[in-house]
Amino acid sequence: MKKLLSFFLMMGLGTSVALAKDIKTTIFTTQPQMHCINCETKIKKNLRFVKGIKDIQTNVPNQTVTIKYDADKTSIETILKAFKKIGYDARTVKENEKIEADASAAKCKM
């Protein structure tokens, strides 16, 4: 009985390790820059359909979009293509990089 119980316990642990997801978080910035709630909404509404994206957080003052995604289902390249589809050129932000808001950039037309 103990051997059977041990067997099922080991199988359960093996299965949980095999099903573990590779969740990553990456910070992006966009060009043109976000200026308002409409810019944030456009990004969130469209990127949520990319397979594997779990969470999207936007921050207009910092000009960042933080995306949590399942790396087994999508990649940074796929996310960058999704940004391009909705009219934004995006790039990843390096750790501790500060993004300056471009006051001379054209405001959105929403």
PDB file of C-alpha atoms in Angstrom:
ATOM      1  CA  MET A   1       0.000   0.000   0.000  1.00  0.00           C
ATOM      2  CA  LYS A   2       2.847   2.383   0.869  1.00  0.00           C
ATOM      3  CA  LYS A   3       4.525   1.674  -2.471  1.00  0.00           C
ATOM      4  CA  LEU A   4       1.311   2.413  -4.346  1.00  0.00           C
ATOM      5  CA  LEU A   5       0.800   5.654  -2.429  1.00  0.00           C
ATOM      6  CA  SER A   6       4.425   6.651  -3.084  1.00  0.00           C
ATOM      7  CA  PHE A   7       3.992   5.874  -6.766  1.00  0.00           C
ATOM      8  CA  PHE A   8       0.932   8.116  -7.085  1.00  0.00           C
ATOM      9  CA  LEU A   9       2.636  10.879  -5.111  1.00  0.00           C
ATOM     10  CA  MET A  10       5.655  10.801  -7.438  1.00  0.00           C
ATOM     11  CA  MET A  11       3.397  10.761 -10.499  1.00  0.00           C
ATOM     12  CA  GLY A  12       1.538  13.793  -9.157  1.00  0.00           C
ATOM     13  CA  LEU A  13       4.755  15.712  -8.568  1.00  0.00           C
ATOM     14  CA  GLY A  14       6.073  14.792 -11.995  1.00  0.00           C
ATOM     15  CA  THR A  15       2.868  15.955 -13.640  1.00  0.00           C
ATOM     16  CA  SER A  16       2.857  19.281 -11.793  1.00  0.00           C
ATOM     17  CA  VAL A  17       6.448  19.979 -12.855  1.00  0.00           C
ATOM     18  CA  ALA A  18       5.615  19.109 -16.462  1.00  0.00           C
ATOM     19  CA  LEU A  19       2.596  21.431 -16.432  1.00  0.00           C
ATOM     20  CA  ALA A  20       4.454  24.367 -14.869  1.00  0.00           C
ATOM     21  CA  LYS A  21       4.118  27.444 -17.047  1.00  0.00           C
ATOM     22  CA  ASP A  22       6.946  29.722 -18.051  1.00  0.00           C
ATOM     23  CA  ILE A  23       5.360  33.075 -17.105  1.00  0.00           C
ATOM     24  CA  LYS A  24       7.519  36.084 -17.938  1.00  0.00           C
ATOM     25  CA  THR A  25       7.102  39.830 -17.531  1.00  0.00           C
ATOM     26  CA  THR A  26       8.503  42.328 -20.019  1.00  0.00           C
ATOM     27  CA  ILE A  27       8.258  46.108 -20.084  1.00  0.00           C
ATOM     28  CA  PHE A  28       7.757  47.896 -23.401  1.00  0.00           C
ATOM     29  CA  THR A  29       7.626  51.508 -24.532  1.00  0.00           C
ATOM     30  CA  THR A  30       5.849  52.719 -27.647  1.00  0.00           C
ATOM     31  CA  GLN A  31       6.327  55.168 -30.471  1.00  0.00           C
ATOM     32  CA  PRO A  32       4.167  57.192 -30.875  1.00  0.00           C
ATOM     33  CA  GLN A  33       3.962  57.631 -27.142  1.00  0.00           C
ATOM     34  CA  MET A  34       0.779  57.144 -25.137  1.00  0.00           C
ATOM     35  CA  HIS A  35      -0.924  60.412 -24.191  1.00  0.00           C
ATOM     36  CA  CYS A  36      -4.315  59.566 -22.729  1.00  0.00           C
ATOM     37  CA  ILE A  37      -6.759  56.912 -21.554  1.00  0.00           C
ATOM     38  CA  ASN A  38      -7.727  56.247 -25.186  1.00  0.00           C
ATOM     39  CA  CYS A  39      -4.157  55.246 -26.031  1.00  0.00           C
ATOM     40  CA  GLU A  40      -4.089  52.893 -23.038  1.00  0.00           C
ATOM     41  CA  THR A  41      -7.453  51.399 -23.953  1.00  0.00           C
ATOM     42  CA  LYS A  42      -6.422  50.829 -27.574  1.00  0.00           C
ATOM     43  CA  ILE A  43      -3.331  48.909 -26.467  1.00  0.00           C
ATOM     44  CA  LYS A  44      -5.122  46.864 -23.807  1.00  0.00           C
ATOM     45  CA  LYS A  45      -8.132  46.007 -25.980  1.00  0.00           C
ATOM     46  CA  ASN A  46      -6.044  44.786 -28.901  1.00  0.00           C
ATOM     47  CA  LEU A  47      -3.118  43.068 -27.204  1.00  0.00           C
ATOM     48  CA  ARG A  48      -5.374  41.012 -24.927  1.00  0.00           C
ATOM     49  CA  PHE A  49      -6.188  38.846 -27.943  1.00  0.00           C
ATOM     50  CA  VAL A  50      -2.572  37.745 -28.390  1.00  0.00           C
ATOM     51  CA  LYS A  51      -2.396  34.114 -27.327  1.00  0.00           C
ATOM     52  CA  GLY A  52      -0.460  33.708 -24.077  1.00  0.00           C
ATOM     53  CA  ILE A  53      -0.801  37.250 -22.733  1.00  0.00           C
ATOM     54  CA  LYS A  54      -1.958  37.053 -19.120  1.00  0.00           C
ATOM     55  CA  ASP A  55      -1.908  40.699 -17.968  1.00  0.00           C
ATOM     56  CA  ILE A  56      -1.337  44.161 -19.447  1.00  0.00           C
ATOM     57  CA  GLN A  57      -0.560  47.213 -17.317  1.00  0.00           C
ATOM     58  CA  THR A  58      -0.079  50.630 -18.899  1.00  0.00           C
ATOM     59  CA  ASN A  59       1.528  53.694 -17.342  1.00  0.00           C
ATOM     60  CA  VAL A  60       1.219  56.942 -19.320  1.00  0.00           C
ATOM     61  CA  PRO A  61       3.469  59.095 -17.068  1.00  0.00           C
ATOM     62  CA  ASN A  62       6.277  56.513 -17.314  1.00  0.00           C
ATOM     63  CA  GLN A  63       5.474  55.667 -20.965  1.00  0.00           C
ATOM     64  CA  THR A  64       5.544  51.925 -20.252  1.00  0.00           C
ATOM     65  CA  VAL A  65       3.409  48.901 -21.011  1.00  0.00           C
ATOM     66  CA  THR A  66       4.109  45.960 -18.696  1.00  0.00           C
ATOM     67  CA  ILE A  67       3.011  42.623 -20.123  1.00  0.00           C
ATOM     68  CA  LYS A  68       2.916  39.318 -18.277  1.00  0.00           C
ATOM     69  CA  TYR A  69       2.813  36.401 -20.723  1.00  0.00           C
ATOM     70  CA  ASP A  70       3.219  32.651 -21.035  1.00  0.00           C
ATOM     71  CA  ALA A  71       6.523  32.181 -22.883  1.00  0.00           C
ATOM     72  CA  ASP A  72       5.380  28.707 -23.988  1.00  0.00           C
ATOM     73  CA  LYS A  73       2.547  30.303 -25.995  1.00  0.00           C
ATOM     74  CA  THR A  74       3.976  33.600 -27.252  1.00  0.00           C
ATOM     75  CA  SER A  75       7.217  35.528 -27.618  1.00  0.00           C
ATOM     76  CA  ILE A  76       8.467  39.089 -27.456  1.00  0.00           C
ATOM     77  CA  GLU A  77       8.626  39.116 -31.267  1.00  0.00           C
ATOM     78  CA  THR A  78       4.931  38.174 -31.498  1.00  0.00           C
ATOM     79  CA  ILE A  79       4.006  40.905 -29.016  1.00  0.00           C
ATOM     80  CA  LEU A  80       6.051  43.482 -30.971  1.00  0.00           C
ATOM     81  CA  LYS A  81       4.178  42.474 -34.153  1.00  0.00           C
ATOM     82  CA  ALA A  82       0.868  42.936 -32.319  1.00  0.00           C
ATOM     83  CA  PHE A  83       1.900  46.483 -31.344  1.00  0.00           C
ATOM     84  CA  LYS A  84       2.801  47.212 -34.971  1.00  0.00           C
ATOM     85  CA  LYS A  85      -0.627  45.949 -36.118  1.00  0.00           C
ATOM     86  CA  ILE A  86      -2.334  48.667 -34.066  1.00  0.00           C
ATOM     87  CA  GLY A  87      -0.004  51.456 -35.176  1.00  0.00           C
ATOM     88  CA  TYR A  88       2.719  51.443 -32.535  1.00  0.00           C
ATOM     89  CA  ASP A  89       6.410  50.708 -32.839  1.00  0.00           C
ATOM     90  CA  ALA A  90       7.395  49.126 -29.552  1.00  0.00           C
ATOM     91  CA  ARG A  91      10.645  48.101 -27.956  1.00  0.00           C
ATOM     92  CA  THR A  92      11.615  46.492 -24.692  1.00  0.00           C
ATOM     93  CA  VAL A  93      12.781  48.725 -21.867  1.00  0.00           C
ATOM     94  CA  LYS A  94      16.061  47.941 -20.165  1.00  0.00           C
ATOM     95  CA  GLU A  95      16.168  47.640 -16.386  1.00  0.00           C
ATOM     96  CA  ASN A  96      16.218  51.081 -14.687  1.00  0.00           C
ATOM     97  CA  GLU A  97      15.814  52.865 -18.055  1.00  0.00           C
ATOM     98  CA  LYS A  98      13.853  56.085 -17.742  1.00  0.00           C
ATOM     99  CA  ILE A  99      11.590  57.038 -20.662  1.00  0.00           C
ATOM    100  CA  GLU A 100      11.150  60.746 -21.272  1.00  0.00           C
ATOM    101  CA  ALA A 101       7.722  61.915 -22.400  1.00  0.00           C
ATOM    102  CA  ASP A 102       8.077  63.674 -25.745  1.00  0.00           C
ATOM    103  CA  ALA A 103       6.226  66.986 -25.390  1.00  0.00           C
ATOM    104  CA  SER A 104       6.753  67.798 -29.065  1.00  0.00           C
ATOM    105  CA  ALA A 105       5.136  64.576 -30.279  1.00  0.00           C
ATOM    106  CA  ALA A 106       1.741  64.790 -31.890  1.00  0.00           C
ATOM    107  CA  LYS A 107      -1.112  64.058 -29.524  1.00  0.00           C
ATOM    108  CA  CYS A 108      -3.458  61.224 -30.372  1.00  0.00           C
ATOM    109  CA  LYS A 109      -6.502  61.995 -32.461  1.00  0.00           C
ATOM    110  CA  MET A 110      -9.035  59.920 -30.560  1.00  0.00           C
TER     111      MET A 110
END
